[in-house]
Amino acid sequence: MSRTLSRSLARLSQVGFRPSANAPYKSFTSTNASLKCAPTLRALQSRQLPLSRRAFSTTPQRRHGHVTPPKAGEELWVTFIDKEGEEHKFAVSAGDNLLDIAQANDLEMEGACGGSCACSTCHVIVEGEDYYDKMPEPEDDENDMLDLAFGLTETSRLGCQVKMTKELDGLVVRLPSMTRNMQASDFQ
Amino acid sequence: MLLSFGRRAAWPSHQVHLRASVRNFSVSRCVSRHADAPFRLAVVGSGPAGFYTAYRVMSKLPQARVDMYEALPVPFGLVRHGVAPDHPEVKNCQEKFDEVATSPNFTFVGNVSIGLPGHQSEHCTIPLKVLTSHYDSILFAYGASEDKKLHIPGESSLNGIYSARQFVGWYNGHPDCTELAPDLSRSEEAVIIGQGNVALDVARILLEDVDVLRKTDISETALAQLAQSRVKRVHVVGRRGPMQAAFTIKEVRELMKLSDVSFHGVDNSLMPEALDTLPRAAKRLMEVLRKGTPTNPSNTPKSWSLDSCLSPKAFVGSKLNPSHVGGTEFYVTKLEDPFNPRSSVSLTEETMTLPSDIAFRSVGYKSVALPGFAEAGIHFDEKRGVIKNDGVGRAIQLPTDTGNSIETQPSALPGVYCAGWVKNGPTGVIASTMRDAFITGDAVVQDWLSGAPFLGSSANGTAEGWAAVSADVGALSKQVVTWDQWRQIDQAERERGSEKGKERDKFTDVGDMLNSIT
């Protein structure tokens, strides 16, 4: 247990999480009353449950570790709203992309092509047009993949192509819901 | 609602409120099943659908034990043998699959087929009923191993007509396709019938500079034959127009970017004049087609065209060599509503012929039923080439002929699931296959946790999985290729490749694959 805990702490500190009481979590909300606590604590609690160990715990994390721990005072904040509507707020460094940030924090984002802009599995929806407009315009190849993305919106981007910058501090992105509503026509 | 604690975290059963099951069995038969009750799942097929479903189930049921059966000694299905060699980035998903396969709860059972005879004598075939007796659940994710035919005169009698599926398998080194040996030196013109991404892959491989392909993991045989190719002009022919075509923008854009290759221009009458009226994806695709290439066919050595509104009528023999195709005859068709992506199409009396000594049939892949399906009550839809399912991957029971017409509601077959092309038909990219595999995986997990009936094997005890299956098949199980052995094959292929300046030089013969295992 202590190993699991220290590993969680190590991972969290990698992205600038300090389990202190004065971290800026004021905006944090949750859809479940039992989880209404700071995300650091909640993340640790969830890892203390015996069943919530990683299923592939013997495998080293391959694509994790692309994120750089932010220097004190230079933290940029980004919030992911997951498929259940829960918010996860992280302190990150300029230059980190959203796919790496999500994966480093065990959010449900695949990145099947390893962040090479060749699939649409890291599709995110930018909340707020002002933030979307602050990003450099997507290149053709990103747009080509977005054309195939499920649940495409006006402010959709690929997580692997969005790098954090000072202008994007406070960014909020939503992970599109994976499950679709089954239609009668699907039952053929 | 469903809660999940992150990507790889498990699913604590006591916090899960399952939605009402849509399965059609009596609720009173359901028993509550604890999340850590052992669960044995057999996955048939090792492509993206099989791996992503296994991954999903293993993430949510930590006690799941997954055995993955693969007919070849090598894994990854169409990621290895379908994805074009010049799309290496698409194959990066193999890293995730390797991570899944490395779990102690996962066993790769390679060089073993279910029901069907194998690729050579050093192979193990397991009857489906052996599998059903040793698992709680079976997931069919074996894809589409056949292709749809045109059913027109000359198709099976003339030489020089190739299946695009086999051509793709051939340049990707699939052991079943090494014999194809397409003669690309016969003709300067090639006709590809079909306008999906496979058709565009074939066009691109035919038109691309062979020195670009040399650095990829394309098969050496294919490389040698492509180096001899005289093909300069490729027709990609469809029954309908660009607004109805199945290809996606990435593949079109790649063709437009090939050096020394021009596009003949698209028929503008088949798309709206003002593209702004179209939905985003269609608009962007039509813009790429309308823009075409900066060069034109008169000043580049190679070119290609989209030939719309042509329905194949017959292949005709060549005048010089009547046993060989010399051209393809088409009916000219008429679109009911050219700008509507779902427009119907009808034949006119007008016909035309495209002369070419090489033709490819690329009108879709098709899954086939495995021997033993009927006995197991699995309903295979021969027309669509899919396992009948409830839309989220639960196989539907073969209707029993009881003469009772009241029993019209199809019922789910306990413990039997499907994912990928054998579930949905042959369409979709990695992302859509992954999303769909997760939907099947969620159905498996939901059924297990809600106490739904599974295969009979666990009714009186625990399913033993591969250990019991291998005991049943006896000495044949020595032919099995494990994940560690696949890694030896992988290593050998990489070493062969590095000598040639490419990432990998695939073995195209099952014997050579097995011989590289120490």
XYZ file of C-alpha atoms in Angstrom:
706
model
C 0.000 0.000 0.000
C 2.688 2.472 0.919
C 4.364 1.760 -2.415
C 1.167 2.496 -4.293
C 0.756 5.639 -2.289
C 4.272 6.881 -2.816
C 4.026 6.131 -6.512
C 0.834 8.153 -6.692
C 2.516 10.976 -4.869
C 5.514 10.794 -7.141
C 3.314 10.948 -10.204
C 1.287 13.792 -8.836
C 4.354 15.792 -7.871
C 5.629 15.233 -11.411
C 2.894 17.464 -12.666
C 3.184 19.936 -9.896
C 0.708 18.626 -7.405
C 1.564 19.324 -3.814
C -0.784 17.722 -1.334
C -1.080 20.890 0.674
C -4.178 22.630 1.868
C -3.616 25.894 0.027
C -3.684 24.553 -3.500
C -6.142 26.485 -5.654
C -8.966 23.966 -5.943
C -11.788 26.391 -5.355
C -13.480 25.774 -8.655
C -13.474 22.043 -8.236
C -16.845 20.377 -8.393
C -17.852 16.802 -8.517
C -20.908 14.901 -9.638
C -20.728 12.565 -6.696
C -21.165 13.712 -3.123
C -18.770 11.116 -1.749
C -16.012 12.510 -3.901
C -16.320 16.119 -2.875
C -12.776 16.614 -1.712
C -9.611 17.987 -3.231
C -8.594 15.967 -6.279
C -5.232 15.079 -4.758
C -6.894 13.457 -1.822
C -9.534 11.835 -3.945
C -6.970 10.413 -6.312
C -5.061 8.938 -3.400
C -8.211 7.557 -1.827
C -9.234 5.872 -5.009
C -5.823 4.246 -5.225
C -6.125 2.911 -1.702
C -9.054 0.759 -2.699
C -7.693 -2.721 -3.307
C -9.554 -3.052 -6.591
C -8.371 0.208 -8.028
C -4.802 -0.842 -8.655
C -3.679 -0.544 -12.216
C -4.587 -3.680 -14.042
C -1.175 -3.839 -15.738
C 0.913 -2.844 -12.787
C 3.951 -4.843 -13.843
C 4.390 -2.913 -17.054
C 6.421 0.259 -17.002
C 4.575 3.274 -18.287
C 5.756 3.874 -21.779
C 4.372 7.148 -22.954
C 4.122 8.725 -19.567
C 6.816 11.099 -18.528
C 6.667 13.468 -21.479
C 5.434 16.163 -19.123
C 7.824 18.525 -17.425
C 7.216 19.446 -13.795
C 6.429 23.175 -13.679
C 8.814 25.482 -11.892
C 7.474 27.225 -8.821
C 5.635 30.348 -9.846
C 5.466 29.292 -13.505
C 2.590 26.833 -13.205
C -0.054 26.960 -15.899
C -3.439 25.518 -15.021
C -5.546 23.292 -17.172
C -8.804 21.560 -16.287
C -10.132 18.417 -17.924
C -13.817 17.546 -17.603
C -14.038 13.784 -17.969
C -16.791 11.678 -19.500
C -18.625 11.551 -16.181
C -18.594 15.320 -15.847
C -15.919 15.386 -13.160
C -13.315 18.140 -13.257
C -9.602 17.471 -12.911
C -7.342 20.485 -12.554
C -3.600 20.243 -13.060
C -0.603 22.530 -12.805
C 1.556 22.043 -15.877
C 4.494 23.564 -17.746
C 4.444 25.563 -20.922
C 5.099 23.272 -23.874
C 3.335 20.203 -22.512
C 0.569 18.956 -24.786
C -2.880 17.960 -23.580
C -2.516 14.282 -24.490
C 0.647 13.890 -22.436
C -0.915 15.797 -19.545
C -4.026 13.604 -19.598
C -2.012 10.390 -19.801
C 0.397 11.439 -17.059
C -2.650 11.873 -14.850
C -4.417 8.647 -15.835
C -7.373 10.336 -17.459
C -9.252 8.251 -19.983
C -7.587 9.444 -23.183
C -6.009 6.924 -25.501
C -3.740 8.533 -28.058
C -3.700 5.386 -30.202
C -1.152 6.777 -32.676
C 1.162 7.962 -29.916
C 0.503 11.631 -30.493
C 1.489 11.695 -34.165
C -1.741 13.257 -35.414
C -2.786 10.095 -37.221
C -5.976 9.225 -35.359
C -8.683 11.056 -33.444
C -8.581 9.221 -30.116
C -7.281 12.267 -28.191
C -10.160 14.483 -29.308
C -10.942 17.244 -26.790
C -13.554 19.980 -26.824
C -12.309 23.399 -25.771
C -14.703 25.112 -23.383
C -15.088 28.740 -24.355
C -14.427 30.188 -27.787
C -11.979 32.736 -26.395
C -9.541 29.993 -25.441
C -10.087 28.222 -28.731
C -9.268 31.442 -30.589
C -6.058 31.878 -28.606
C -4.675 28.621 -29.988
C -2.744 28.491 -33.248
C -5.087 27.279 -35.981
C -5.127 23.523 -36.559
C -3.071 22.304 -39.501
C -4.686 20.381 -42.353
C -3.655 17.004 -40.993
C -5.220 17.740 -37.608
C -8.421 18.922 -39.261
C -8.424 15.817 -41.450
C -8.424 13.643 -38.340
C -10.990 15.835 -36.584
C -13.307 15.348 -39.559
C -13.497 11.696 -38.470
C -13.812 12.410 -34.751
C -16.881 11.283 -32.913
C -18.944 14.159 -31.526
C -17.090 16.888 -33.407
C -17.839 20.461 -32.299
C -16.862 23.965 -33.391
C -14.134 24.037 -30.742
C -12.800 20.497 -31.138
C -9.048 19.900 -31.168
C -6.686 16.950 -30.930
C -5.077 16.878 -27.504
C -1.705 15.901 -28.960
C -1.579 19.084 -31.026
C -2.435 21.595 -28.288
C 0.585 22.784 -26.351
C 0.160 24.761 -23.176
C 1.239 28.396 -23.336
C 0.901 31.362 -21.006
C -2.093 32.542 -23.034
C -3.835 29.231 -22.373
C -3.424 29.384 -18.586
C -6.798 28.454 -17.084
C -7.836 26.399 -20.114
C -10.781 24.026 -19.680
C -11.319 21.108 -22.047
C -13.955 18.418 -22.109
C -13.415 14.802 -23.118
C -16.171 13.794 -25.530
C -18.501 11.104 -24.266
C -17.562 7.781 -25.768
C -20.784 5.887 -25.598
C -23.421 6.706 -28.099
C -27.133 6.356 -27.728
C -28.205 3.254 -29.521
C -30.759 3.809 -32.220
C -33.388 1.338 -33.334
C -31.627 1.257 -36.707
C -28.564 -0.239 -35.021
C -30.471 -3.422 -34.301
C -30.530 -4.976 -37.693
C -24.340 6.245 -13.137
C -21.016 4.686 -13.943
C -17.876 5.809 -12.253
C -14.408 5.194 -13.400
C -11.191 5.972 -11.605
C -9.003 6.867 -14.483
C -7.780 5.092 -17.504
C -6.249 2.007 -16.037
C -7.959 1.960 -12.685
C -10.302 -0.847 -11.915
C -13.973 -0.663 -11.283
C -14.893 -1.075 -7.618
C -18.087 -3.042 -7.698
C -19.589 -1.616 -4.554
C -19.716 1.848 -6.077
C -21.242 0.816 -9.328
C -24.903 1.156 -10.040
C -25.516 -0.826 -13.147
C -28.069 0.182 -15.633
C -30.851 -2.259 -16.271
C -29.575 -4.993 -18.472
C -31.084 -5.095 -21.929
C -30.536 -8.799 -22.228
C -33.474 -10.949 -22.813
C -33.228 -13.525 -20.094
C -35.249 -13.862 -16.971
C -34.009 -11.606 -14.191
C -34.702 -14.271 -11.585
C -31.895 -16.386 -13.054
C -29.381 -13.642 -12.416
C -27.062 -14.073 -9.501
C -25.071 -11.274 -8.016
C -21.451 -11.713 -9.025
C -18.623 -10.204 -7.095
C -16.155 -8.086 -8.983
C -13.276 -10.316 -7.953
C -14.923 -13.584 -9.015
C -12.596 -15.132 -11.615
C -13.539 -14.442 -15.217
C -12.094 -16.360 -18.169
C -12.395 -14.730 -21.563
C -11.242 -16.178 -24.876
C -10.608 -13.616 -27.606
C -10.549 -14.939 -31.153
C -8.351 -12.656 -33.246
C -5.488 -10.344 -32.271
C -6.261 -7.199 -34.253
C -7.242 -3.838 -32.778
C -10.815 -4.920 -31.969
C -9.610 -7.916 -29.953
C -6.890 -6.000 -28.146
C -8.966 -2.940 -27.329
C -11.842 -5.065 -26.012
C -9.445 -7.170 -23.927
C -7.862 -3.983 -22.594
C -11.223 -2.571 -21.607
C -12.362 -5.741 -19.859
C -9.038 -6.184 -18.056
C -9.078 -2.575 -16.895
C -12.507 -2.915 -15.352
C -12.331 -6.502 -14.104
C -8.879 -6.931 -12.542
C -9.534 -10.621 -12.039
C -10.225 -11.235 -15.731
C -7.926 -13.739 -17.421
C -7.779 -13.246 -21.149
C -6.455 -15.809 -23.639
C -6.116 -14.415 -27.151
C -6.162 -16.894 -30.040
C -4.494 -15.934 -33.310
C -4.307 -18.099 -36.413
C -0.901 -16.709 -37.435
C 2.236 -16.849 -35.280
C 2.239 -13.025 -35.369
C -0.284 -10.646 -33.769
C -2.033 -7.362 -34.633
C -4.269 -8.366 -37.552
C -4.863 -5.510 -39.955
C -2.507 -3.197 -38.069
C 0.266 -5.433 -39.342
C -1.282 -6.690 -42.570
C -3.743 -3.968 -43.550
C -2.407 -0.547 -42.580
C -0.338 0.754 -45.483
C 3.454 0.539 -45.046
C 3.789 4.295 -45.573
C 1.502 4.916 -42.570
C 3.854 3.809 -39.778
C 2.361 6.281 -37.308
C -0.976 4.451 -37.454
C 0.818 1.337 -36.213
C 1.880 3.040 -32.986
C -1.184 1.480 -31.339
C 0.872 -1.728 -31.263
C 2.686 -0.266 -28.261
C -0.555 -0.281 -26.305
C -1.314 -3.833 -27.451
C 2.114 -4.953 -26.295
C 1.435 -3.357 -22.922
C -1.843 -5.301 -22.659
C -0.146 -8.547 -23.708
C 2.544 -8.111 -21.078
C 0.000 -8.295 -18.267
C 0.280 -11.505 -16.226
C -3.468 -11.881 -16.777
C -3.059 -12.156 -20.522
C -1.983 -15.149 -22.612
C -1.255 -14.993 -26.328
C -2.039 -18.260 -28.079
C -0.543 -17.776 -31.534
C -0.478 -20.135 -34.500
C -3.797 -21.572 -33.366
C -7.010 -21.259 -35.310
C -10.543 -21.922 -34.197
C -12.349 -24.410 -36.378
C -10.486 -23.570 -39.584
C -7.466 -25.439 -40.928
C -4.152 -23.700 -40.402
C -1.514 -22.206 -42.621
C 0.721 -25.255 -42.621
C 1.329 -28.553 -40.866
C 2.983 -26.979 -37.825
C -0.264 -25.514 -36.677
C -2.953 -26.199 -34.148
C -6.677 -26.116 -34.868
C -9.146 -26.093 -32.014
C -12.828 -26.893 -32.515
C -15.093 -24.112 -31.300
C -16.884 -26.455 -28.890
C -13.606 -27.056 -27.020
C -13.344 -23.325 -26.510
C -16.920 -22.898 -25.320
C -16.461 -25.614 -22.709
C -13.479 -23.966 -21.002
C -14.379 -20.297 -20.864
C -16.939 -18.070 -19.246
C -17.043 -15.970 -22.344
C -15.841 -15.839 -25.944
C -15.249 -12.662 -27.888
C -15.114 -12.991 -31.660
C -12.881 -10.333 -33.162
C -11.419 -12.185 -36.108
C -12.246 -9.566 -38.704
C -12.970 -10.053 -42.367
C -10.905 -12.586 -44.244
C -12.732 -12.574 -47.577
C -13.784 -9.918 -50.015
C -16.993 -9.023 -51.707
C -17.157 -10.008 -55.325
C -18.574 -8.112 -58.270
C -20.285 -11.153 -59.784
C -19.748 -10.021 -63.349
C -18.600 -12.004 -66.388
C -14.851 -12.541 -66.630
C -14.220 -11.910 -62.945
C -13.125 -15.438 -62.119
C -12.032 -16.629 -65.551
C -9.615 -13.933 -66.739
C -6.084 -13.356 -65.513
C -4.941 -9.956 -64.375
C -7.875 -9.230 -62.064
C -6.788 -8.904 -58.464
C -8.550 -8.625 -55.168
C -7.492 -5.383 -53.476
C -7.634 -7.186 -50.143
C -5.106 -9.727 -51.374
C -2.975 -7.030 -52.972
C -2.868 -5.201 -49.626
C -2.007 -8.486 -47.879
C 0.684 -9.100 -50.487
C 2.494 -5.807 -50.105
C 2.148 -6.113 -46.329
C 3.634 -9.604 -46.294
C 0.595 -11.657 -45.256
C 1.516 -15.352 -45.584
C -1.788 -16.102 -47.338
C -1.081 -13.584 -50.103
C 2.519 -14.297 -51.096
C 1.367 -16.243 -54.148
C -0.470 -13.278 -55.626
C 2.498 -12.021 -57.669
C 0.584 -9.366 -59.617
C 2.154 -8.668 -62.991
C 2.517 -4.902 -62.930
C 4.704 -4.800 -66.019
C 1.872 -5.681 -68.404
C 0.172 -2.375 -68.671
C 0.473 1.356 -68.192
C -3.132 1.631 -67.091
C -4.757 0.118 -64.033
C -8.408 0.161 -63.052
C -9.460 -0.025 -59.422
C -13.130 -0.735 -58.906
C -14.320 0.813 -55.656
C -13.786 4.179 -53.996
C -12.970 3.415 -50.393
C -9.702 3.909 -48.522
C -8.423 0.492 -49.583
C -8.848 1.548 -53.212
C -6.891 4.738 -52.523
C -4.183 2.775 -50.667
C -3.805 0.530 -53.712
C -3.672 3.580 -55.997
C -1.053 5.242 -53.823
C 1.155 2.146 -53.647
C 0.954 1.849 -57.449
C 1.804 5.518 -58.008
C 4.261 6.253 -55.222
C 7.980 6.544 -55.882
C 9.365 3.093 -55.118
C 12.324 4.682 -53.329
C 9.904 6.162 -50.794
C 8.408 2.716 -50.194
C 11.865 1.172 -49.869
C 12.278 2.732 -46.411
C 8.988 1.286 -45.143
C 8.210 -2.231 -43.903
C 6.665 -3.168 -47.265
C 7.447 -6.737 -48.279
C 10.659 -7.174 -50.267
C 8.823 -9.220 -52.897
C 6.321 -6.430 -53.400
C 9.094 -3.881 -53.581
C 10.871 -5.844 -56.318
C 7.663 -6.195 -58.309
C 6.687 -2.544 -57.848
C 10.132 -1.554 -59.102
C 9.242 -3.359 -62.369
C 5.837 -1.712 -62.584
C 4.931 0.185 -65.747
C 1.703 1.524 -64.300
C 1.376 5.240 -65.007
C -2.331 5.877 -65.085
C -4.752 4.756 -62.387
C -8.538 4.948 -62.604
C -10.375 4.780 -59.281
C -13.893 3.921 -60.337
C -17.140 4.202 -58.409
C -20.820 3.561 -59.096
C -21.700 6.874 -57.521
C -20.015 10.277 -57.239
C -17.496 12.023 -54.970
C -20.240 13.076 -52.543
C -21.095 9.408 -51.976
C -17.575 7.960 -51.947
C -16.383 6.070 -48.866
C -12.761 7.302 -48.801
C -11.610 9.820 -46.226
C -9.745 13.064 -46.644
C -6.327 11.981 -45.381
C -5.974 9.362 -48.105
C -7.132 11.757 -50.829
C -4.771 14.485 -49.667
C -1.853 12.041 -49.682
C -2.530 11.184 -53.319
C -2.663 14.892 -54.164
C 0.751 15.359 -52.545
C 2.639 12.571 -54.344
C 5.521 13.962 -56.342
C 5.310 13.548 -60.117
C 1.686 12.442 -59.905
C -1.215 14.573 -61.173
C -4.935 14.384 -60.600
C -7.220 14.532 -63.609
C -9.779 16.728 -61.913
C -13.129 15.981 -60.451
C -16.499 16.212 -62.165
C -17.776 19.469 -60.685
C -21.362 18.727 -61.628
C -21.369 16.039 -58.918
C -20.820 18.476 -56.050
C -22.561 21.718 -55.106
C -21.055 24.839 -56.630
C -21.008 26.562 -53.231
C -19.229 24.101 -50.946
C -19.978 26.314 -47.920
C -23.445 24.787 -47.771
C -21.979 21.365 -46.931
C -21.244 19.943 -43.476
C -17.654 20.418 -42.372
C -16.161 17.030 -43.330
C -17.831 16.872 -46.746
C -16.921 20.480 -47.477
C -13.244 19.972 -46.675
C -13.091 16.741 -48.681
C -14.715 18.331 -51.734
C -12.333 21.281 -51.468
C -9.344 18.941 -51.635
C -10.816 17.185 -54.674
C -11.686 20.446 -56.412
C -8.250 21.901 -55.738
C -6.586 18.789 -57.163
C -2.846 18.861 -57.810
C -0.702 21.870 -58.746
C 0.527 19.951 -61.791
C -1.552 18.525 -64.607
C -1.341 15.099 -66.254
C 0.369 16.354 -69.386
C 3.508 17.313 -67.494
C 3.898 14.519 -64.945
C 4.828 10.905 -65.688
C 1.981 9.486 -63.611
C -1.625 10.439 -62.970
C -4.859 9.249 -61.442
C -8.530 10.036 -61.709
C -11.777 9.465 -59.893
C -14.133 7.982 -62.442
C -17.659 8.470 -61.154
C -21.018 6.986 -62.044
C -19.729 3.787 -63.586
C -21.029 0.363 -62.598
C -18.979 -2.659 -63.707
C -20.704 -4.761 -66.357
C -18.022 -7.214 -67.466
C -14.313 -7.804 -67.750
C -13.330 -8.399 -71.335
C -10.396 -10.450 -72.575
C -7.460 -8.816 -74.281
C -7.291 -9.090 -78.077
C -3.712 -10.331 -78.008
C -4.226 -12.680 -75.096
C -7.894 -13.668 -74.675
C -7.293 -15.368 -71.329
C -6.075 -12.094 -69.871
C -8.158 -9.060 -69.035
C -7.845 -6.258 -71.572
C -10.523 -3.895 -70.371
C -13.480 -3.340 -68.093
C -16.913 -2.540 -69.434
C -19.156 -0.299 -67.359
C -22.745 0.850 -67.349
C -23.003 4.590 -66.987
C -25.164 5.285 -63.948
C -27.406 8.141 -62.922
C -27.559 9.566 -59.421
C -31.006 10.341 -58.102
C -29.705 13.270 -56.073
C -25.987 13.898 -56.796
C -25.316 16.107 -53.763
C -26.956 13.751 -51.278
C -24.401 11.403 -49.653
C -27.061 8.700 -49.556
C -28.315 9.175 -53.072
C -29.578 6.102 -54.841
C -28.205 5.264 -58.243
C -29.652 3.601 -61.313
C -28.124 2.120 -64.437
C -28.627 3.792 -67.791
C -28.430 2.001 -71.120
C -25.213 3.750 -71.957
C -21.991 1.753 -71.538
C -18.292 2.548 -71.808
C -15.056 0.580 -71.585
C -11.849 1.458 -69.779
C -8.991 -0.383 -71.451
C -6.478 -1.775 -68.961
C -4.619 -5.030 -68.530
C -4.659 -4.743 -64.749
C -7.818 -4.495 -62.684
C -8.419 -4.488 -58.955
C -11.654 -5.331 -57.215
C -11.989 -3.160 -54.120
C -15.631 -3.180 -53.105
C -15.279 -4.287 -49.515
C -14.111 -7.032 -47.190
C -16.355 -9.736 -45.874
C -16.310 -11.839 -42.728
C -17.108 -15.523 -42.827
C -18.656 -17.757 -40.184
C -16.387 -20.128 -38.290
C -17.073 -23.870 -38.386
C -19.205 -24.699 -35.355
C -21.222 -21.477 -35.244
C -24.539 -23.166 -35.961
C -23.965 -25.835 -33.283
C -23.078 -23.111 -30.797
C -26.285 -21.243 -31.661
C -24.400 -18.284 -33.089
C -26.375 -16.459 -35.741
C -24.160 -15.398 -38.616
C -25.713 -12.985 -41.069
C -24.408 -14.285 -44.391
C -25.747 -11.337 -46.325
C -24.036 -8.659 -44.262
C -21.145 -10.879 -43.282
C -21.443 -10.165 -39.554
C -22.304 -11.995 -36.352
C -25.843 -10.942 -35.465
C -25.663 -8.865 -32.327
C -27.647 -6.417 -30.261
C -25.636 -3.398 -31.449
C -23.343 -3.301 -28.435
C -21.688 -6.642 -29.161
C -23.840 -9.305 -27.514
C -24.310 -12.136 -29.974
C -27.911 -12.962 -30.715
C -29.137 -16.522 -30.540
C -29.895 -18.379 -33.729
C -33.682 -18.471 -33.924
C -34.914 -21.946 -33.134
C -37.498 -23.376 -35.471
C -40.197 -24.236 -32.962
C -43.084 -23.376 -35.216
C -44.097 -20.886 -32.572
C -44.399 -17.518 -34.221
C -44.767 -15.725 -30.894
C -41.042 -16.248 -30.220
C -39.976 -13.421 -32.531
C -37.902 -11.415 -30.093
C -34.247 -12.354 -30.579
C -32.447 -13.268 -27.382
C -28.826 -12.773 -26.402
C -26.531 -15.763 -26.399
C -25.016 -15.999 -22.907
C -21.299 -15.278 -22.831
C -20.810 -14.739 -26.566
C -19.702 -11.338 -27.828
C -18.238 -9.775 -30.940
C -16.230 -6.685 -31.809
C -14.655 -5.060 -34.833
C -15.428 -5.863 -38.425
C -17.135 -9.188 -37.660
C -19.560 -7.147 -35.542
C -20.049 -4.060 -37.684
C -19.001 -4.946 -41.166
C -15.730 -3.928 -42.785
C -15.569 -0.225 -42.106
C -13.854 2.217 -39.802
C -10.435 3.415 -38.755
C -8.485 2.571 -35.578
C -10.293 5.277 -33.582
C -13.769 4.013 -34.435
C -12.730 0.401 -33.915
C -11.369 1.332 -30.498
C -14.500 3.189 -29.474
C -16.636 0.320 -30.631
C -14.450 -2.265 -28.887
C -14.854 -0.339 -25.642
C -18.625 -0.514 -26.076
C -18.443 -4.310 -26.405
C -16.025 -4.460 -23.464
C -18.415 -2.457 -21.313
C -21.246 -4.845 -22.220
C -19.130 -7.826 -21.132
C -18.257 -6.165 -17.822
C -21.808 -5.025 -17.194
C -23.209 -8.504 -17.842
C -20.609 -10.160 -15.636
C -21.137 -7.820 -12.711
C -24.905 -7.965 -12.977
C -24.866 -11.744 -12.673
C -26.099 -12.429 -16.190
C -25.713 -15.998 -17.436
C -22.466 -16.786 -19.234
C -21.218 -19.928 -20.933
C -22.039 -23.139 -19.065
C -18.415 -23.806 -18.212
C -18.498 -21.938 -14.963
C -21.861 -23.222 -13.778
C -20.332 -26.061 -11.758
C -16.910 -24.654 -11.104
C -14.248 -22.433 -12.506
C -13.435 -22.197 -16.175
C -9.832 -23.221 -16.710
C -9.125 -21.458 -19.987
C -6.034 -22.247 -22.044
C -4.657 -24.757 -19.514
C -7.711 -26.965 -20.020
C -7.915 -26.334 -23.759
C -4.284 -27.320 -24.303
C -4.848 -30.504 -22.292
C -7.780 -31.299 -24.567
C -5.843 -30.826 -27.809
C -2.829 -32.763 -26.537
C 0.438 -32.745 -28.476
C -0.838 -30.217 -31.011
C -0.607 -27.533 -28.365
C 3.190 -27.686 -28.776
C 2.725 -25.662 -31.976
C 1.558 -22.662 -29.989
C 3.477 -19.402 -30.312
C 3.614 -17.442 -27.055
C 4.035 -13.690 -26.665
C 7.713 -14.105 -25.796
C 8.159 -16.168 -28.939
C 6.394 -13.521 -30.989
C 8.939 -11.087 -29.576
C 11.692 -13.286 -30.953
C 10.050 -13.179 -34.368
C 9.667 -9.430 -33.969
C 13.339 -9.056 -33.077
C 14.420 -11.191 -36.030
C 12.292 -9.090 -38.384
C 13.764 -5.874 -37.023
C 17.291 -7.203 -37.469
C 16.556 -8.239 -41.060
C 15.095 -4.791 -41.589
C 18.000 -2.835 -40.168
C 20.333 -4.532 -42.659
C 18.158 -3.087 -45.424
C 17.678 0.333 -43.868
C 14.048 -0.243 -42.944
C 12.274 -0.610 -39.640
C 11.327 -4.215 -40.255
C 11.547 -6.860 -42.921
C 8.567 -9.108 -42.294
C 8.635 -12.851 -42.682
C 6.032 -13.706 -45.282
C 6.171 -17.422 -44.658
C 4.811 -19.091 -41.526
C 7.674 -21.611 -41.568
C 10.232 -18.780 -41.541
C 8.394 -17.143 -38.650
C 8.503 -20.368 -36.643
C 12.142 -20.991 -37.547
C 13.178 -17.669 -36.070
C 12.022 -18.848 -32.647
C 14.937 -20.246 -30.692
